[in-house]
Coordinates of C-alpha atoms in Angstrom, one line a residue:
A1 CA -13.0 -6.7 -19.7
F2 CA -11.8 -10.0 -17.9
L3 CA -8.2 -9.2 -18.8
T4 CA -8.3 -5.6 -17.6
G5 CA -9.7 -6.8 -14.3
A6 CA -7.1 -9.4 -13.6
A7 CA -4.3 -7.0 -14.6
G8 CA -5.8 -4.3 -12.3
Q9 CA -6.1 -6.8 -9.6
K10 CA -2.4 -7.8 -10.0
S11 CA -1.3 -4.2 -10.1
R12 CA -3.0 -3.3 -6.8
E13 CA -1.3 -6.5 -5.2
R14 CA 2.1 -5.3 -6.3
E15 CA 1.4 -1.8 -5.1
L16 CA 0.3 -3.0 -1.6
E17 CA 3.3 -5.5 -1.5
A18 CA 5.7 -2.5 -2.3
V19 CA 4.0 -0.3 0.2
I20 CA 4.5 -3.1 2.9
S21 CA 8.0 -3.7 1.8
A22 CA 9.0 0.1 2.0
L23 CA 7.4 0.5 5.4
R24 CA 9.3 -2.7 6.7
L25 CA 12.5 -1.1 5.4
M26 CA 11.4 2.2 7.2
E27 CA 10.7 0.2 10.6
R28 CA 14.3 -1.3 10.3
E29 CA 16.1 1.9 9.6
I30 CA 14.3 3.7 12.3
G31 CA 14.8 0.9 14.9
S32 CA 18.4 0.0 14.2
R33 CA 19.9 3.1 12.9
Y34 CA 17.7 5.8 14.3
A35 CA 17.7 7.3 10.9
P36 CA 15.8 10.5 10.4
T37 CA 12.5 10.3 8.5
A38 CA 13.6 12.6 5.9
D39 CA 16.6 10.5 5.0
I40 CA 14.4 7.3 4.9
L41 CA 11.9 9.0 2.6
R42 CA 14.6 10.3 0.1
A43 CA 16.0 6.7 0.0
L44 CA 12.7 5.2 -0.6
S45 CA 11.6 7.9 -3.2
G46 CA 14.6 6.7 -5.3
E47 CA 13.5 3.2 -5.2
N48 CA 12.1 1.5 -8.4
S49 CA 8.9 0.2 -7.1
P50 CA 5.1 0.9 -7.3
A51 CA 5.3 2.7 -3.9
S52 CA 8.3 5.1 -4.6
G53 CA 5.9 7.9 -6.1
F54 CA 4.1 8.0 -2.7
F55 CA 7.4 8.5 -0.8
R56 CA 8.9 10.9 -3.4
E57 CA 5.8 13.1 -3.2
V58 CA 6.1 13.1 0.8
Y59 CA 9.7 14.0 0.6
R60 CA 9.2 16.8 -2.0
Q61 CA 6.5 18.4 0.1
M62 CA 8.4 18.3 3.4
D63 CA 10.4 21.4 2.1
G64 CA 6.9 23.4 2.8
L65 CA 6.5 21.9 6.4
S66 CA 6.0 25.4 7.7
D67 CA 2.4 25.7 6.4
R68 CA 1.4 21.9 6.4
S69 CA 1.9 19.4 8.9
F70 CA 3.7 16.2 8.1
S71 CA 0.6 14.0 8.7
D72 CA -1.4 16.5 6.2
I73 CA 1.4 15.9 3.7
W74 CA 1.4 12.1 4.4
Q75 CA -2.2 11.7 4.0
S76 CA -2.6 14.0 0.7
A77 CA 0.2 11.9 -0.8
A78 CA -1.3 8.6 0.1
E79 CA -4.6 9.6 -1.4
R80 CA -3.1 10.9 -4.6
E81 CA -0.3 8.5 -5.1
L82 CA -1.7 5.0 -3.7
C83 CA -5.2 5.4 -5.1
G84 CA -4.9 1.8 -6.2
L85 CA -5.2 0.4 -2.7
E86 CA -8.4 -0.8 -1.2
E87 CA -9.9 1.8 1.2
S88 CA -9.1 -0.2 4.5
A89 CA -5.3 -0.2 3.3
L90 CA -5.3 3.3 2.2
S91 CA -6.8 4.3 5.6
E92 CA -4.0 2.3 7.4
V93 CA -1.2 4.0 5.6
S94 CA -2.9 7.5 6.2
R95 CA -3.3 6.9 9.7
L96 CA 0.3 6.0 10.0
G97 CA 1.4 9.7 9.1
H98 CA -0.1 11.0 12.3
G99 CA 2.5 9.2 14.4
L100 CA 5.7 9.4 12.5
G101 CA 8.0 12.0 13.7
R102 CA 5.9 12.5 17.0
Y103 CA 7.4 9.8 19.1
D104 CA 10.6 7.9 20.0
A105 CA 12.0 5.4 17.7
R106 CA 10.6 2.5 19.7
R107 CA 7.2 3.9 19.6
E108 CA 7.4 4.6 15.9
T109 CA 8.6 1.3 14.9
E110 CA 5.7 -0.3 17.0
L111 CA 3.2 2.0 14.7
I112 CA 5.0 0.9 11.5
G113 CA 5.0 -2.7 12.6
A114 CA 1.2 -2.7 13.5
A115 CA 0.4 -1.0 10.3
C116 CA 2.4 -3.6 8.4
L117 CA 0.6 -6.3 10.0
S118 CA -2.8 -4.8 9.2
L119 CA -1.7 -4.3 5.5
E120 CA -0.3 -7.8 5.3
K121 CA -3.8 -9.0 6.5
S122 CA -5.4 -6.8 3.7
L123 CA -2.9 -8.3 1.2
A124 CA -3.7 -11.8 2.2
A125 CA -7.6 -11.1 1.9
M126 CA -6.9 -9.3 -1.4
R127 CA -5.1 -12.3 -2.9
E128 CA -7.8 -14.7 -1.7
K129 CA -10.6 -12.5 -3.1
N130 CA -8.6 -12.3 -6.4
A131 CA -7.9 -16.0 -6.7
R132 CA -11.7 -16.5 -6.3
E133 CA -12.4 -14.0 -9.1
R134 CA -9.7 -15.7 -11.4
K135 CA -11.5 -19.0 -11.1
L136 CA -14.8 -17.6 -11.7
R137 CA -13.2 -15.8 -14.9
L138 CA -11.9 -19.1 -16.1
F139 CA -15.1 -21.1 -15.5
L140 CA -17.5 -18.5 -16.6
P141 CA -17.1 -19.2 -20.2
V142 CA -17.3 -22.9 -19.7
F143 CA -20.8 -22.4 -17.9
A144 CA -21.8 -20.0 -20.8
A145 CA -21.1 -22.6 -23.4
A146 CA -22.9 -25.2 -21.3
A147 CA -25.9 -23.0 -21.0
A148 CA -25.9 -22.3 -24.8
V149 CA -25.7 -26.1 -25.5
I150 CA -28.6 -26.8 -23.1
I151 CA -30.7 -23.9 -24.7
L152 CA -29.8 -25.2 -28.2
L153 CA -31.0 -28.8 -27.4

């Protein structure tokens, strides 16, 4: 159980890192090249990262935009593909979908930048929490052994 928990924590960290990295790339592409969102999503969906499934799902569903809004597609893809993220990070990614495609490039890059800052804070908090839990997992057997020795004496 200890190893599974540690592997899961590391996996969640990698997933959040990948989302932040992809969003930073999106921010640069929109800000410097005014690249269309669909082109960016297509590029991100082809990446080999823990977040590529999310972008692939959004891009795939964009063909049916006539019956669903982009923000609905973004949010449902986030809930389905980024389920390893903590609730606050998932909420931040989901909220971002409401602004993409609605504003000019400057405003969209501001939204993405703000979301990335929030996600980076979540990542730092997650790493700190995981480090504390790793220490606990390392020392728990020592404490259990000490307690057993005391009980046997």
